[in-house]
mmCIF file with all atom_site columns, C-alpha atoms in Angstrom:
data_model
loop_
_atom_site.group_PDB
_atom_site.id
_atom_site.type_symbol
_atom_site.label_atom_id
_atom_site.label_alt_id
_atom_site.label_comp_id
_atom_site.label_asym_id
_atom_site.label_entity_id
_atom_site.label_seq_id
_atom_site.pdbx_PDB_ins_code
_atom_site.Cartn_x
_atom_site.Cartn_y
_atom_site.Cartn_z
_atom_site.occupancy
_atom_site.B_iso_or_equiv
_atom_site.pdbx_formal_charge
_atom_site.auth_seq_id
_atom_site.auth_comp_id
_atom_site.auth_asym_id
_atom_site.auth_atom_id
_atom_site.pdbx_PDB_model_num
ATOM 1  C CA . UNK P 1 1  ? 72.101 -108.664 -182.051 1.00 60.00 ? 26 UNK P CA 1
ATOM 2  C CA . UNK P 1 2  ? 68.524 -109.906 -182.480 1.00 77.00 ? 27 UNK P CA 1
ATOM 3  C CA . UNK P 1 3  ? 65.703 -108.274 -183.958 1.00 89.00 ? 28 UNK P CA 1
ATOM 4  C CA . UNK P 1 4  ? 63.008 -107.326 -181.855 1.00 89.00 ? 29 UNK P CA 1
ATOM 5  C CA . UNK P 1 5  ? 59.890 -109.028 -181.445 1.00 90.00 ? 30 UNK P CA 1
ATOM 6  C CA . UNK P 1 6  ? 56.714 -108.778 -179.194 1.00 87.00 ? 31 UNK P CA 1
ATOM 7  C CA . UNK P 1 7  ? 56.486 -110.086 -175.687 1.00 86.00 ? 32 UNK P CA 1
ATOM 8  C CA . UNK P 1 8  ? 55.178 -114.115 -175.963 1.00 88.00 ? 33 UNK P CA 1
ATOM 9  C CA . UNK P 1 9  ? 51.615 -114.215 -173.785 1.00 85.00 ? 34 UNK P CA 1
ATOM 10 C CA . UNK P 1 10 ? 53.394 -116.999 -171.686 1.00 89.00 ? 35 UNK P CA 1
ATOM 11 C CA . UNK P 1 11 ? 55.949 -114.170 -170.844 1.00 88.00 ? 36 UNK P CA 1
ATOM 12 C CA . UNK P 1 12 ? 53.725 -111.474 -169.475 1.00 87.00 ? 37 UNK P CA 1
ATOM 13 C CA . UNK P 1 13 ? 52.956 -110.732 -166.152 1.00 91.00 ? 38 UNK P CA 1
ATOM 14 C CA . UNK P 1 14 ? 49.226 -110.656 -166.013 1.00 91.00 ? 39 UNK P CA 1
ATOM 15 C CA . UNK P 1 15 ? 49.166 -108.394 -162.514 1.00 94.00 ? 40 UNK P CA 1
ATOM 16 C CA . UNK P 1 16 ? 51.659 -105.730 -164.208 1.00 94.00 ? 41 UNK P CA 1
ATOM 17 C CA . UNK P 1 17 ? 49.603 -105.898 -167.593 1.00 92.00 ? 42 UNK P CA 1
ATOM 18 C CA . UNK P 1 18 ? 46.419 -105.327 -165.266 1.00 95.00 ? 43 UNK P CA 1
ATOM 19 C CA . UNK P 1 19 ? 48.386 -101.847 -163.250 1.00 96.00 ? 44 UNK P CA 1
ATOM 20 C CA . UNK P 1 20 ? 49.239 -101.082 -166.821 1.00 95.00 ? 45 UNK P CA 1
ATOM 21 C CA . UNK P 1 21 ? 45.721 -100.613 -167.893 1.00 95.00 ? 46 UNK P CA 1
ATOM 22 C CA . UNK P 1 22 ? 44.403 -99.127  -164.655 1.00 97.00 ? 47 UNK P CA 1
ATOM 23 C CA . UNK P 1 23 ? 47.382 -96.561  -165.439 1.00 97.00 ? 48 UNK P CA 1
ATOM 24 C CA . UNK P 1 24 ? 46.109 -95.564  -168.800 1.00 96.00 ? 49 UNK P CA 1
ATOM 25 C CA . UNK P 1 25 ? 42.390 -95.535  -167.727 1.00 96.00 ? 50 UNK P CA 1
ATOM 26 C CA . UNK P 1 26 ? 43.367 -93.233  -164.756 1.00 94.00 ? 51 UNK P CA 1
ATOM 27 C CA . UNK P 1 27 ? 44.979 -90.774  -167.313 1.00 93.00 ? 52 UNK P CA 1
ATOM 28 C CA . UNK P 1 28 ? 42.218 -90.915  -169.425 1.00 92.00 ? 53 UNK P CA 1
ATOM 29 C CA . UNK P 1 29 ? 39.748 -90.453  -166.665 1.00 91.00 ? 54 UNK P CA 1
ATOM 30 C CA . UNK P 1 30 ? 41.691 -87.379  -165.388 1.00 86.00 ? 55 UNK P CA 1
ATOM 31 C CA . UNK P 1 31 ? 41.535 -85.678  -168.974 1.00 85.00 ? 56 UNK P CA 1
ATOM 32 C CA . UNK P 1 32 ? 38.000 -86.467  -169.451 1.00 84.00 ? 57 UNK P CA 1
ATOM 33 C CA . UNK P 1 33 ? 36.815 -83.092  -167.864 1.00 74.00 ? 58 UNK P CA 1
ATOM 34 C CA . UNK P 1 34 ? 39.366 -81.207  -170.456 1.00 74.00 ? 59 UNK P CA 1
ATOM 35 C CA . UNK P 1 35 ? 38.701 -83.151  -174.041 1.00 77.00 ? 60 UNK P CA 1
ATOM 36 C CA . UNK P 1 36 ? 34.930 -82.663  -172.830 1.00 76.00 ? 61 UNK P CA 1
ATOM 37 C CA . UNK P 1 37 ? 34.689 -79.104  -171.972 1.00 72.00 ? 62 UNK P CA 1
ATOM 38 C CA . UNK P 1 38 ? 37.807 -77.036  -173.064 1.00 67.00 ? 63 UNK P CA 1
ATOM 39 C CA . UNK P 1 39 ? 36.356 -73.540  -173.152 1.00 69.00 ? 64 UNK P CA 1
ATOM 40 C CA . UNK P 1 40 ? 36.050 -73.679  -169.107 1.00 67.00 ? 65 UNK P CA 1
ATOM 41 C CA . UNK P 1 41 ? 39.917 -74.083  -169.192 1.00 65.00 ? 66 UNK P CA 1
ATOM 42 C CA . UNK P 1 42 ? 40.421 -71.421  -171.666 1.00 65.00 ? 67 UNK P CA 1
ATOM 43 C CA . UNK P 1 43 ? 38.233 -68.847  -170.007 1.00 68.00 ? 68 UNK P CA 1
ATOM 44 C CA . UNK P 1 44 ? 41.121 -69.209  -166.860 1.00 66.00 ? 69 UNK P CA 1
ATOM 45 C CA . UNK P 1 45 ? 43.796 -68.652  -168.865 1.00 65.00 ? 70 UNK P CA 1
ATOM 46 C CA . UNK P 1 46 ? 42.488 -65.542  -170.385 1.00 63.00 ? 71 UNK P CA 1
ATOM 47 C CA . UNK P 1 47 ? 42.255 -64.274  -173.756 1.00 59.00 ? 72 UNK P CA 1
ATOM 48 C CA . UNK P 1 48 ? 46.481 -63.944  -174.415 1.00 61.00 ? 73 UNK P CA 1
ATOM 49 C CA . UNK P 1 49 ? 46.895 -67.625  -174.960 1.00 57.00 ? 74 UNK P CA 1
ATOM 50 C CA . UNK P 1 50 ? 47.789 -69.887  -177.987 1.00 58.00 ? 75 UNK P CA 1
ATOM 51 C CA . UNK P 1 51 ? 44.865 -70.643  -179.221 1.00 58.00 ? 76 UNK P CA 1
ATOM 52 C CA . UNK P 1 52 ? 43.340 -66.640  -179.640 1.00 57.00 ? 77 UNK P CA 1
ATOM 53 C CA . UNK P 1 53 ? 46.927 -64.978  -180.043 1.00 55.00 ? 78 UNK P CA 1
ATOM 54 C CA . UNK P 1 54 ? 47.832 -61.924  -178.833 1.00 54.00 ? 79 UNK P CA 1
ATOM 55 C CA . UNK P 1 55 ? 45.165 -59.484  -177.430 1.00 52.00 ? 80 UNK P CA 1
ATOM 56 C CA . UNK P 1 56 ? 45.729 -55.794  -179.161 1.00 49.00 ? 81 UNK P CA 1
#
């Protein structure tokens, strides 16, 4: 068995690297809104959530 090794640049496909990135910029696009205002998404769940505990 051989060891592995990264992917030679003649090997890659440069459309699939391309969809790749769009992939990874989409997801990071999406969670923008979140990482820049997590206290709106909070506020739905309520105050019984994981990051305030329990509510007594």
């Amino acid at each position: 068995m051989s060891s592995l090794q990264p992917t030679l640049t003649n090997e890659r496909i440069g459309v699939l690297e391309m969809l790749r990135g769009m992939a990874i910029f989409g997801i990071l696009f999406v969670n923008l809104a979140h990482f820049s205002y997590p206290d709106m998404y909070l506020s739905m769940l309520g105050k019984e959530n994981f990051f305030y505990g329990k509510v007594v």
